[in-house]
Amino acid sequence: MGILENAFPEYVVFSQLDKAINWARENSISYLTMDLACCGVEMAQVAGGRFDIERFGAVAQVSPRHADLMIVAGTITYKMASRIRQLYEQMPHPRYVLSMGSCSNCGGMFSWEYSYSAVSGVDKLIPVDVFVPGCPPRPEALLHGLITLQRRIAGQRVLVRDELSVVRGANGNP
Amino acid sequence: MSSELGAISPLAAYVGSFIDVSLPAWALMVAATAIYWFVLLLPPVAAMTYLDRKVGADIQMRIGPNRVSAYGVFQAVSDAIKLFFKEDSGPDAQEGWLFRWGIVAAIVCVFTAIGNIPMGENLALSNLDSGVIVVLTSLCFSNLCIFWAAYSAKSQWSVLSSFRVIAMVTAYIVPIAIAIVPPILIAGSPNLEAIVRAQGGMPWKWILFHNPGTLFSFVALFLALQIWQARAPFDHYRAQGEIAGGFTAEFSGMRRGLITLLEYLSLMLACMFIVTTYLGGWQFIVNLESFGRAANVVEFLWFLFKIFGLVFVSIWIRWSLPGLRADQIVSLSWKILVPIGLFGSTLTAIWLVVFKGRGIGDFL
């Protein structure tokens, strides 16, 4: 979006354009699968016949440059942490992160009290939009997380000026 | 002037016949290109993206996109708007213009090939006597452009993909060049309009059923064009599981959308080419002389109907067969497609000599 982002006054035309852009963004989420542990199996299930995340227009991608959303599912070891950061930085704006399961939410049973090798939560590395609790969460819970993210995207200001954007950075992410 | 223009571009002359004012030839050509692209070509291509997702979901016992509108019909619109408003990022060390324009050049090549194929009696953008040769050349050049884009992206996945693209050119172009010989022999010309005119509306007038040999070369042409498109199971150079999407890996935003457009335009071109050379082209089953100008609409829809039959088979193959390795594709091409293509061409040549140019349909 570049210079057009948050550059327009709060007129009906621009807020309606915002609505159209947000409609497109929320209904066409390409997600980068970051399956690090057992949560990854539950995440793989969500693309299958029983849960079918493609109903919401979401498609799994293998390249970070095609992705809008990174689903971090599983335990983050210190060795993996730099890779997650790098892949997140390769994703084009606007980018979102969904943290799935206790390990990536807060470290879970591998948090700093119990483990020497795991990061206590992905929010130590990258900004997170939605946390999905569970160990591991059911696929329904992940779908609910996706719907929550869609609602979050629907409330975004794309073209219309946003006073907080100076503080928060583009799309609410620092 | 009109007849001269009609010899070069039937669609431009056809557009000119609707208006009383005499416009210069270039203006008619621009108008014809715009009509061809936006009215005749893009709606079926958009329908193909939707069909691919829905039929693929059905094959996997899923539902597929259904949240955007009724039955998810406008999913492609949502995808396009999202990609348009996404950041255009790329690798640091990209070779500027080759990386940026390679995909656009590939789309231009595919469109050059498509423009030669008649979609109705006057619905061809150009009418060249070397139509088949231009199509074959464009097939090769589109892959060369993909090679540029892939090699200049300078990431390991793209470079691996660029090697595979070049390795694959001989794997598809030789079977295609051999399998296209029977229609040229039967029509007596590589002009695509002449190939359509040599056939009839009813299935037994198609070149597919002209003699037993053409059945073999049809199979060779269909599979070789599948290899050219690099759709699964022949997706060795854009394989997602193996090399992270190959040359597509470094493209983001609208350039990623152009790759999707290229993929479905390629599917369209492959199906149009097969329908024109083997399945009777736009010729309708009954004579449409009394229809006047509505005949063009009927022919166009009939042509699209045949195309979507082939598209359905392509989607079916894509979603139900496991992927092939690069060496398996090459051996399929050289050990199976080339021999059956040669067999079909030879049988057709002998048949034409023995039966003095008549096909099975002429004896019925």
Coordinates of C-alpha atoms in Angstrom, one line a residue:
Chain A
M1 CA 0.0 0.0 0.0
G2 CA 2.9 2.3 0.7
I3 CA 2.0 6.0 0.7
L4 CA -1.7 5.4 0.3
E5 CA -1.9 3.7 3.7
N6 CA -3.8 5.7 6.4
A7 CA -3.5 8.8 4.1
F8 CA -7.1 9.7 3.6
P9 CA -9.7 11.5 5.8
E10 CA -12.6 9.7 7.3
Y11 CA -15.1 10.1 4.4
V12 CA -17.7 7.6 3.4
V13 CA -15.9 6.8 0.1
F14 CA -12.7 5.8 1.7
S15 CA -14.3 3.8 4.6
Q16 CA -16.4 1.9 2.1
L17 CA -13.2 1.2 0.1
D18 CA -11.6 0.0 3.3
K19 CA -14.6 -2.3 3.8
A20 CA -14.1 -3.8 0.3
I21 CA -10.3 -4.3 0.8
N22 CA -10.9 -5.9 4.2
W23 CA -13.6 -8.1 2.8
A24 CA -11.1 -9.4 0.3
R25 CA -8.3 -9.8 2.9
E26 CA -10.4 -11.7 5.4
N27 CA -11.9 -14.1 2.8
S28 CA -8.6 -15.0 1.2
I29 CA -6.1 -15.8 3.9
S30 CA -3.1 -17.8 2.6
Y31 CA -1.4 -19.3 5.6
L32 CA 2.2 -20.4 6.1
T33 CA 2.3 -23.6 8.1
M34 CA 4.9 -23.6 10.9
D35 CA 4.2 -27.0 12.3
L36 CA 6.9 -27.5 14.9
A37 CA 5.4 -30.2 17.1
C38 CA 2.2 -32.2 17.7
C39 CA 0.0 -29.2 17.1
G40 CA 1.1 -29.4 13.5
V41 CA -0.9 -32.6 13.2
E42 CA -4.0 -30.9 14.3
M43 CA -3.3 -28.0 11.9
A44 CA -2.9 -30.5 9.0
Q45 CA -6.2 -31.9 9.9
V46 CA -7.9 -28.6 9.5
A47 CA -7.3 -28.7 5.7
G48 CA -8.9 -32.1 5.4
G49 CA -12.4 -33.2 4.6
R50 CA -13.9 -33.0 8.1
F51 CA -13.0 -29.4 8.9
D52 CA -12.0 -27.9 5.6
I53 CA -10.5 -24.5 6.2
E54 CA -10.8 -23.8 2.5
R55 CA -14.5 -23.0 3.1
F56 CA -13.2 -19.7 4.4
G57 CA -10.9 -19.2 1.4
A58 CA -7.8 -20.1 3.4
V59 CA -5.1 -22.0 1.5
A60 CA -1.8 -23.5 2.9
Q61 CA 1.3 -22.0 1.3
V62 CA 4.9 -23.2 1.5
S63 CA 6.6 -20.0 0.6
P64 CA 6.5 -17.1 3.1
R65 CA 6.2 -14.6 0.2
H66 CA 2.8 -16.0 -0.7
A67 CA 1.5 -15.9 2.9
D68 CA -0.7 -13.5 4.8
L69 CA -0.9 -15.5 8.0
M70 CA 1.7 -17.6 9.9
I71 CA 0.2 -20.3 12.1
V72 CA 2.9 -21.1 14.7
A73 CA 1.9 -24.6 16.0
G74 CA 4.2 -26.2 18.5
T75 CA 7.2 -25.9 20.7
I76 CA 9.7 -23.2 19.7
T77 CA 13.3 -24.3 20.4
Y78 CA 16.0 -21.6 20.6
K79 CA 17.4 -23.0 17.3
M80 CA 14.1 -22.6 15.5
A81 CA 13.5 -19.1 16.9
S82 CA 15.8 -17.3 14.5
R83 CA 14.2 -19.2 11.6
I84 CA 10.7 -18.1 12.6
R85 CA 11.8 -14.5 12.9
Q86 CA 13.4 -14.7 9.4
L87 CA 10.4 -16.3 7.8
Y88 CA 8.2 -13.7 9.4
E89 CA 10.3 -10.9 8.0
Q90 CA 10.0 -12.5 4.5
M91 CA 6.2 -12.3 4.6
P92 CA 4.9 -9.3 2.7
H93 CA 2.6 -6.8 4.4
P94 CA -0.1 -7.1 5.7
R95 CA 1.0 -10.1 7.8
Y96 CA -0.7 -11.8 10.7
V97 CA 0.4 -14.4 13.2
L98 CA -1.8 -17.0 14.9
S99 CA -0.2 -18.8 17.8
M100 CA -1.7 -22.3 18.2
G101 CA -1.3 -24.3 21.4
S102 CA 0.2 -23.8 24.8
C103 CA 3.8 -24.2 23.8
S104 CA 3.8 -21.3 21.3
N105 CA 1.4 -19.3 23.5
C106 CA 3.5 -19.3 26.6
G107 CA 6.0 -22.2 26.5
G108 CA 3.5 -24.6 28.0
M109 CA 5.2 -27.5 29.7
F110 CA 8.5 -26.4 28.0
S111 CA 8.5 -23.0 29.6
W112 CA 11.6 -21.5 31.1
E113 CA 10.9 -23.1 34.5
Y114 CA 11.2 -26.6 33.1
S115 CA 13.2 -26.5 30.0
Y116 CA 16.6 -25.0 29.0
S117 CA 16.0 -25.2 25.2
A118 CA 12.6 -23.7 24.5
V119 CA 11.3 -20.2 24.0
S120 CA 8.5 -19.3 26.4
G121 CA 6.0 -18.1 23.8
V122 CA 6.2 -16.9 20.2
D123 CA 5.2 -13.4 21.3
K124 CA 8.8 -13.1 22.5
L125 CA 9.9 -13.2 18.8
I126 CA 7.1 -11.7 16.7
P127 CA 3.8 -9.8 17.2
V128 CA 0.9 -12.2 17.6
D129 CA -2.7 -11.4 16.5
V130 CA -4.6 -14.4 17.9
F131 CA -3.8 -16.9 20.5
V132 CA -5.6 -20.3 20.4
P133 CA -5.4 -22.1 23.8
G134 CA -5.2 -25.9 24.1
C135 CA -2.7 -28.7 24.3
P136 CA -3.2 -29.3 21.4
P137 CA -6.3 -27.3 20.4
R138 CA -8.9 -29.2 18.4
P139 CA -9.3 -28.2 14.7
E140 CA -12.5 -26.5 15.6
A141 CA -10.6 -24.2 18.0
L142 CA -8.2 -23.3 15.2
L143 CA -11.1 -22.5 12.9
H144 CA -12.5 -20.3 15.7
G145 CA -9.1 -18.6 15.8
L146 CA -9.3 -18.0 12.1
I147 CA -12.7 -16.5 12.4
T148 CA -11.5 -14.3 15.2
L149 CA -8.7 -13.1 13.0
Q150 CA -11.2 -12.4 10.2
R151 CA -13.1 -10.1 12.6
R152 CA -9.9 -8.4 13.6
I153 CA -9.1 -7.8 9.9
A154 CA -12.6 -6.5 9.3
G155 CA -12.0 -3.7 11.9
Q156 CA -8.8 -2.5 10.3
R157 CA -8.3 0.9 8.8
V158 CA -6.5 0.6 5.4
L159 CA -6.9 3.9 3.6
V160 CA -8.6 6.0 6.3
R161 CA -6.4 7.9 8.6
D162 CA -5.8 6.2 11.9
E163 CA -4.3 8.3 14.8
L164 CA -3.0 5.2 16.5
S165 CA -1.2 4.0 13.4
V166 CA 1.8 6.2 14.2
V167 CA 2.2 4.5 17.5
R168 CA 1.3 1.0 16.3
G169 CA 2.9 0.9 12.9
A170 CA 1.2 -0.5 9.8
N171 CA -1.8 -2.9 10.4
G172 CA -1.4 -2.6 14.2
N173 CA 1.9 -4.4 14.2
P174 CA 5.0 -2.7 15.6
Chain B
M1 CA -9.5 -2.8 -47.0
S2 CA -11.9 -4.9 -45.0
S3 CA -11.1 -8.1 -46.9
E4 CA -7.3 -7.4 -46.4
L5 CA -7.8 -6.9 -42.7
G6 CA -10.0 -10.0 -42.6
A7 CA -7.2 -12.1 -44.0
I8 CA -4.9 -10.9 -41.2
S9 CA -7.3 -10.6 -38.3
P10 CA -10.8 -12.0 -38.7
L11 CA -12.0 -10.6 -35.4
A12 CA -10.8 -7.0 -36.2
A13 CA -12.7 -7.2 -39.5
Y14 CA -15.7 -8.6 -37.7
V15 CA -15.7 -5.8 -35.1
G16 CA -15.4 -3.3 -38.0
S17 CA -18.5 -4.8 -39.7
F18 CA -20.6 -3.7 -36.7
I19 CA -19.9 0.0 -37.1
D20 CA -20.7 2.2 -40.0
V21 CA -17.8 4.6 -39.5
S22 CA -14.6 3.4 -41.2
L23 CA -11.9 3.3 -38.6
P24 CA -8.2 2.8 -39.2
A25 CA -7.0 -0.8 -39.1
W26 CA -4.9 -0.3 -35.9
A27 CA -7.9 1.0 -34.0
L28 CA -9.9 -2.0 -35.0
M29 CA -7.0 -4.3 -33.9
V30 CA -6.8 -2.6 -30.5
A31 CA -10.6 -2.9 -30.1
A32 CA -10.5 -6.6 -31.2
T33 CA -7.6 -7.4 -28.8
A34 CA -9.5 -5.8 -25.9
I35 CA -12.7 -7.7 -26.7
Y36 CA -10.8 -10.9 -27.2
W37 CA -9.0 -10.5 -23.9
F38 CA -11.7 -9.2 -21.6
V39 CA -14.9 -10.7 -23.1
L40 CA -13.9 -14.0 -24.7
L41 CA -10.9 -15.0 -22.6
L42 CA -10.9 -13.8 -19.1
P43 CA -14.4 -14.9 -18.0
P44 CA -13.7 -18.6 -18.9
V45 CA -10.3 -18.4 -17.2
A46 CA -11.9 -17.0 -14.0
A47 CA -14.4 -19.8 -14.2
M48 CA -11.6 -22.3 -14.4
T49 CA -10.0 -21.1 -11.2
Y50 CA -13.3 -21.5 -9.4
L51 CA -13.9 -24.9 -11.1
D52 CA -10.4 -26.1 -10.1
R53 CA -11.0 -25.3 -6.4
K54 CA -14.5 -26.6 -6.3
V55 CA -14.0 -29.8 -8.2
G56 CA -10.7 -30.4 -6.4
A57 CA -12.5 -30.0 -3.1
D58 CA -15.2 -32.4 -4.3
I59 CA -12.6 -35.0 -5.2
Q60 CA -11.1 -34.8 -1.7
M61 CA -14.6 -35.0 -0.1
R62 CA -14.4 -31.4 1.0
I63 CA -16.8 -28.5 0.4
G64 CA -14.4 -25.9 -1.0
P65 CA -14.8 -22.1 -0.8
N66 CA -18.4 -21.1 0.2
R67 CA -18.1 -18.1 2.4
V68 CA -17.5 -15.3 -0.2
S69 CA -20.9 -15.4 -1.9
A70 CA -23.4 -18.2 -2.7
Y71 CA -21.2 -21.3 -3.3
G72 CA -18.1 -19.1 -3.2
V73 CA -18.5 -18.0 -6.8
F74 CA -16.6 -14.7 -6.2
Q75 CA -13.6 -16.3 -4.4
A76 CA -11.3 -15.4 -7.3
V77 CA -12.4 -11.7 -7.0
S78 CA -11.5 -11.7 -3.3
D79 CA -8.2 -13.4 -4.1
A80 CA -7.4 -10.8 -6.8
I81 CA -8.2 -7.8 -4.6
K82 CA -6.2 -9.2 -1.7
L83 CA -3.1 -9.8 -3.9
F84 CA -3.5 -6.3 -5.5
F85 CA -3.2 -4.6 -2.1
K86 CA -0.3 -6.7 -0.8
E87 CA 3.3 -5.6 -0.5
D88 CA 5.4 -6.4 -3.5
S89 CA 8.5 -7.8 -1.9
G90 CA 11.3 -9.8 -3.4
P91 CA 14.8 -11.1 -2.7
D92 CA 17.6 -8.6 -2.1
A93 CA 19.8 -9.7 -5.0
Q94 CA 17.2 -9.8 -7.8
E95 CA 18.2 -9.0 -11.3
G96 CA 15.8 -6.1 -11.6
W97 CA 13.9 -6.2 -14.8
L98 CA 14.3 -9.9 -15.7
F99 CA 12.8 -10.9 -12.3
R100 CA 10.0 -8.3 -12.6
W101 CA 9.0 -8.8 -16.2
G102 CA 9.7 -12.5 -16.8
I103 CA 6.2 -13.6 -15.8
V104 CA 4.6 -10.8 -17.8
A105 CA 6.6 -11.9 -20.9
A106 CA 5.5 -15.5 -20.3
I107 CA 1.8 -14.3 -20.3
V108 CA 2.5 -12.4 -23.5
C109 CA 3.8 -15.5 -25.1
V110 CA 0.8 -17.6 -24.1
F111 CA -1.5 -14.9 -25.3
T112 CA 0.3 -14.7 -28.6
A113 CA -0.4 -18.4 -29.0
I114 CA -4.0 -18.1 -27.9
G115 CA -4.7 -15.3 -30.4
N116 CA -4.1 -17.7 -33.3
I117 CA -6.8 -20.1 -32.3
P118 CA -10.3 -19.4 -33.7
M119 CA -13.1 -19.5 -31.1
G120 CA -15.8 -19.1 -33.7
E121 CA -16.2 -18.4 -37.4
N122 CA -14.7 -14.9 -37.1
L123 CA -13.4 -15.0 -33.6
A124 CA -9.7 -15.4 -34.2
L125 CA -7.4 -12.5 -33.4
S126 CA -5.0 -13.5 -36.1
N127 CA -5.2 -15.9 -39.0
L128 CA -1.7 -17.0 -39.9
D129 CA -0.8 -19.7 -42.4
S130 CA 1.8 -20.9 -39.9
G131 CA -0.6 -20.9 -37.0
V132 CA 0.5 -24.3 -35.5
I133 CA 4.2 -23.3 -35.8
V134 CA 3.6 -20.0 -34.0
V135 CA 1.7 -21.8 -31.2
L136 CA 4.6 -24.3 -30.8
T137 CA 7.2 -21.5 -30.7
S138 CA 5.2 -19.6 -28.1
L139 CA 5.0 -22.7 -25.9
C140 CA 8.8 -22.9 -25.9
F141 CA 9.2 -19.1 -25.4
S142 CA 6.8 -19.0 -22.4
N143 CA 9.0 -21.5 -20.6
L144 CA 12.1 -19.5 -21.6
C145 CA 10.6 -16.4 -19.9
I146 CA 9.8 -18.5 -16.8
F147 CA 13.5 -19.5 -16.9
W148 CA 14.6 -15.9 -16.9
A149 CA 12.3 -15.0 -14.0
A150 CA 13.4 -18.1 -12.0
Y151 CA 17.1 -17.8 -12.6
S152 CA 17.3 -14.1 -11.8
A153 CA 15.4 -14.5 -8.5
K154 CA 18.7 -15.9 -7.1
S155 CA 17.2 -18.1 -4.5
Q156 CA 18.1 -21.8 -4.4
W157 CA 14.5 -22.9 -5.0
S158 CA 14.1 -20.7 -8.0
V159 CA 17.5 -21.6 -9.5
L160 CA 16.7 -25.4 -9.1
S161 CA 13.4 -24.7 -10.7
S162 CA 15.0 -22.9 -13.6
F163 CA 17.3 -25.9 -14.3
R164 CA 14.2 -28.1 -14.3
V165 CA 12.3 -25.8 -16.7
I166 CA 15.1 -26.0 -19.3
A167 CA 15.4 -29.8 -18.8
M168 CA 11.8 -30.2 -19.5
V169 CA 11.6 -28.2 -22.8
T170 CA 12.7 -31.2 -24.9
A171 CA 10.4 -33.5 -22.8
Y172 CA 7.3 -31.8 -24.1
I173 CA 8.1 -30.1 -27.4
V174 CA 9.2 -33.2 -29.2
P175 CA 6.0 -35.2 -28.5
I176 CA 3.9 -32.1 -29.3
A177 CA 5.7 -31.5 -32.6
I178 CA 5.2 -35.2 -33.6
A179 CA 1.6 -35.4 -32.4
I180 CA 0.5 -32.3 -34.3
V181 CA 1.5 -33.9 -37.6
P182 CA -1.7 -35.8 -38.3
P183 CA -4.0 -32.7 -38.3
I184 CA -1.6 -30.9 -40.6
L185 CA -1.5 -33.9 -42.9
I186 CA -5.3 -34.3 -43.0
A187 CA -6.0 -30.5 -43.4
G188 CA -3.1 -30.0 -45.8
S189 CA -2.1 -26.8 -44.0
P190 CA -0.7 -25.7 -40.6
N191 CA -3.3 -22.9 -40.6
L192 CA -5.6 -23.4 -37.6
E193 CA -8.6 -22.1 -39.5
A194 CA -8.0 -24.6 -42.3
I195 CA -7.6 -27.4 -39.7
V196 CA -11.0 -26.5 -38.2
R197 CA -12.6 -26.3 -41.7
A198 CA -11.2 -29.8 -42.5
Q199 CA -13.4 -31.2 -39.7
G200 CA -17.1 -31.2 -39.1
G201 CA -19.5 -30.8 -36.2
M202 CA -20.4 -34.4 -35.6
P203 CA -17.9 -36.5 -33.6
W204 CA -17.2 -38.8 -36.5
K205 CA -16.1 -35.8 -38.6
W206 CA -13.4 -34.9 -36.0
I207 CA -9.8 -35.6 -36.7
L208 CA -9.7 -37.6 -33.4
F209 CA -11.8 -40.3 -35.2
H210 CA -10.4 -39.8 -38.7
N211 CA -8.4 -43.0 -38.5
P212 CA -7.1 -45.3 -35.8
G213 CA -3.7 -43.6 -35.7
T214 CA -5.0 -40.2 -34.7
L215 CA -6.3 -41.7 -31.4
F216 CA -2.7 -42.4 -30.4
S217 CA -1.4 -39.0 -31.4
F218 CA -4.3 -37.4 -29.5
V219 CA -3.2 -39.1 -26.3
A220 CA 0.4 -38.1 -26.9
L221 CA -0.6 -34.4 -27.5
F222 CA -2.8 -34.3 -24.5
L223 CA -0.2 -35.7 -22.1
A224 CA 2.6 -33.6 -23.6
L225 CA 0.5 -30.4 -23.1
Q226 CA -0.1 -31.4 -19.5
I227 CA 3.7 -31.6 -19.1
W228 CA 4.1 -28.2 -20.6
Q229 CA 1.6 -26.6 -18.2
A230 CA 3.4 -28.2 -15.2
R231 CA 0.2 -28.9 -13.4
A232 CA 0.3 -31.7 -10.9
P233 CA 1.1 -34.6 -11.4
F234 CA 3.7 -33.1 -13.8
D235 CA 4.6 -30.2 -11.5
H236 CA 8.3 -31.0 -11.1
Y237 CA 9.4 -27.4 -11.5
R238 CA 6.8 -25.7 -9.4
A239 CA 6.4 -28.5 -6.9
Q240 CA 5.3 -27.2 -3.5
G241 CA 6.5 -30.1 -1.5
E242 CA 9.9 -30.5 -3.1
I243 CA 11.3 -27.1 -4.0
A244 CA 8.8 -24.7 -2.2
G245 CA 6.9 -23.8 -5.3
G246 CA 10.0 -23.4 -7.5
F247 CA 10.1 -20.2 -9.5
T248 CA 6.9 -19.0 -7.8
A249 CA 8.6 -18.9 -4.4
E250 CA 10.0 -15.4 -4.6
F251 CA 7.0 -13.6 -6.0
S252 CA 4.5 -11.8 -3.8
G253 CA 1.5 -9.6 -4.2
M254 CA 0.1 -9.0 -7.7
R255 CA 3.1 -10.8 -9.3
R256 CA 1.9 -13.9 -7.5
G257 CA -1.5 -13.3 -9.0
L258 CA 0.0 -13.1 -12.5
I259 CA 1.5 -16.5 -11.9
T260 CA -2.0 -17.9 -11.2
L261 CA -3.2 -16.1 -14.3
L262 CA -0.4 -17.7 -16.3
E263 CA -1.3 -21.1 -15.0
Y264 CA -4.9 -20.9 -16.0
L265 CA -4.2 -19.2 -19.3
S266 CA -1.8 -22.1 -20.0
L267 CA -4.6 -24.6 -19.2
M268 CA -6.9 -22.6 -21.5
L269 CA -4.4 -22.6 -24.3
A270 CA -3.7 -26.3 -24.0
C271 CA -7.4 -27.2 -24.1
M272 CA -8.1 -24.7 -27.0
F273 CA -5.3 -26.2 -29.0
I274 CA -6.4 -29.8 -28.5
V275 CA -10.1 -28.9 -29.3
T276 CA -9.1 -27.0 -32.4
T277 CA -6.7 -29.7 -33.8
Y278 CA -8.5 -32.9 -32.8
L279 CA -12.0 -32.2 -31.5
G280 CA -13.6 -30.3 -34.3
G281 CA -12.9 -26.7 -33.1
W282 CA -15.9 -24.4 -33.1
Q283 CA -17.9 -26.4 -35.7
F284 CA -21.5 -26.9 -34.4
I285 CA -23.3 -30.1 -34.9
V286 CA -25.9 -28.6 -37.2
N287 CA -25.6 -26.0 -40.0
L288 CA -26.0 -22.5 -38.5
E289 CA -26.5 -20.5 -41.7
S290 CA -30.0 -19.4 -40.8
F291 CA -28.9 -18.0 -37.4
G292 CA -27.1 -15.0 -38.9
R293 CA -24.9 -13.3 -36.4
A294 CA -26.2 -15.4 -33.5
A295 CA -24.3 -18.3 -35.0
N296 CA -21.1 -16.9 -33.6
V297 CA -22.5 -17.0 -30.1
V298 CA -23.6 -20.6 -30.5
E299 CA -20.2 -21.6 -32.0
F300 CA -18.4 -19.8 -29.2
L301 CA -20.4 -21.5 -26.5
W302 CA -20.1 -24.9 -28.2
F303 CA -16.3 -24.4 -28.3
L304 CA -16.3 -23.4 -24.6
F305 CA -18.3 -26.5 -23.8
K306 CA -15.7 -28.8 -25.3
I307 CA -12.9 -26.8 -23.6
F308 CA -14.5 -27.2 -20.2
G309 CA -14.8 -31.0 -20.9
L310 CA -11.1 -31.1 -21.3
V311 CA -10.5 -28.8 -18.3
F312 CA -12.5 -31.1 -16.2
V313 CA -10.3 -34.1 -17.2
S314 CA -7.2 -32.0 -16.4
I315 CA -8.5 -31.1 -13.0
W316 CA -9.5 -34.7 -12.4
I317 CA -5.9 -35.8 -13.3
R318 CA -4.4 -33.1 -11.1
W319 CA -6.3 -33.9 -7.9
S320 CA -6.2 -37.7 -8.1
L321 CA -2.8 -38.8 -9.3
P322 CA 0.5 -38.6 -7.3
G323 CA 3.3 -36.4 -8.6
L324 CA 6.0 -37.6 -11.0
R325 CA 9.7 -37.2 -10.6
A326 CA 11.6 -35.2 -13.2
D327 CA 13.3 -38.4 -14.6
Q328 CA 9.9 -40.2 -14.7
I329 CA 8.4 -37.4 -16.7
V330 CA 11.3 -37.5 -19.2
S331 CA 11.1 -41.2 -19.6
L332 CA 7.3 -41.0 -20.0
S333 CA 7.9 -38.5 -22.7
W334 CA 10.7 -40.2 -24.7
K335 CA 9.8 -43.8 -24.2
I336 CA 6.0 -43.6 -24.4
L337 CA 4.7 -40.4 -25.9
V338 CA 7.2 -40.1 -28.7
P339 CA 6.7 -43.7 -30.0
I340 CA 2.9 -43.5 -29.9
G341 CA 3.0 -40.1 -31.5
L342 CA 5.3 -41.5 -34.3
F343 CA 3.0 -44.5 -34.7
G344 CA -0.1 -42.3 -35.0
S345 CA 1.6 -40.0 -37.5
T346 CA 2.9 -42.9 -39.7
L347 CA -0.5 -44.7 -39.6
T348 CA -2.2 -41.5 -40.6
A349 CA 0.1 -40.9 -43.5
I350 CA -0.4 -44.5 -44.8
W351 CA -4.1 -44.2 -44.3
L352 CA -4.3 -41.0 -46.3
V353 CA -2.4 -42.6 -49.2
V354 CA -4.4 -45.9 -49.1
F355 CA -7.9 -44.3 -48.8
K356 CA -7.1 -41.2 -50.9
G357 CA -7.5 -38.7 -48.1
R358 CA -10.9 -39.9 -46.7
G359 CA -11.4 -40.6 -43.1
I360 CA -13.7 -43.0 -41.3
G361 CA -16.5 -40.4 -41.1
D362 CA -16.5 -40.1 -44.9
F363 CA -17.4 -43.8 -45.3
L364 CA -20.3 -43.7 -42.9

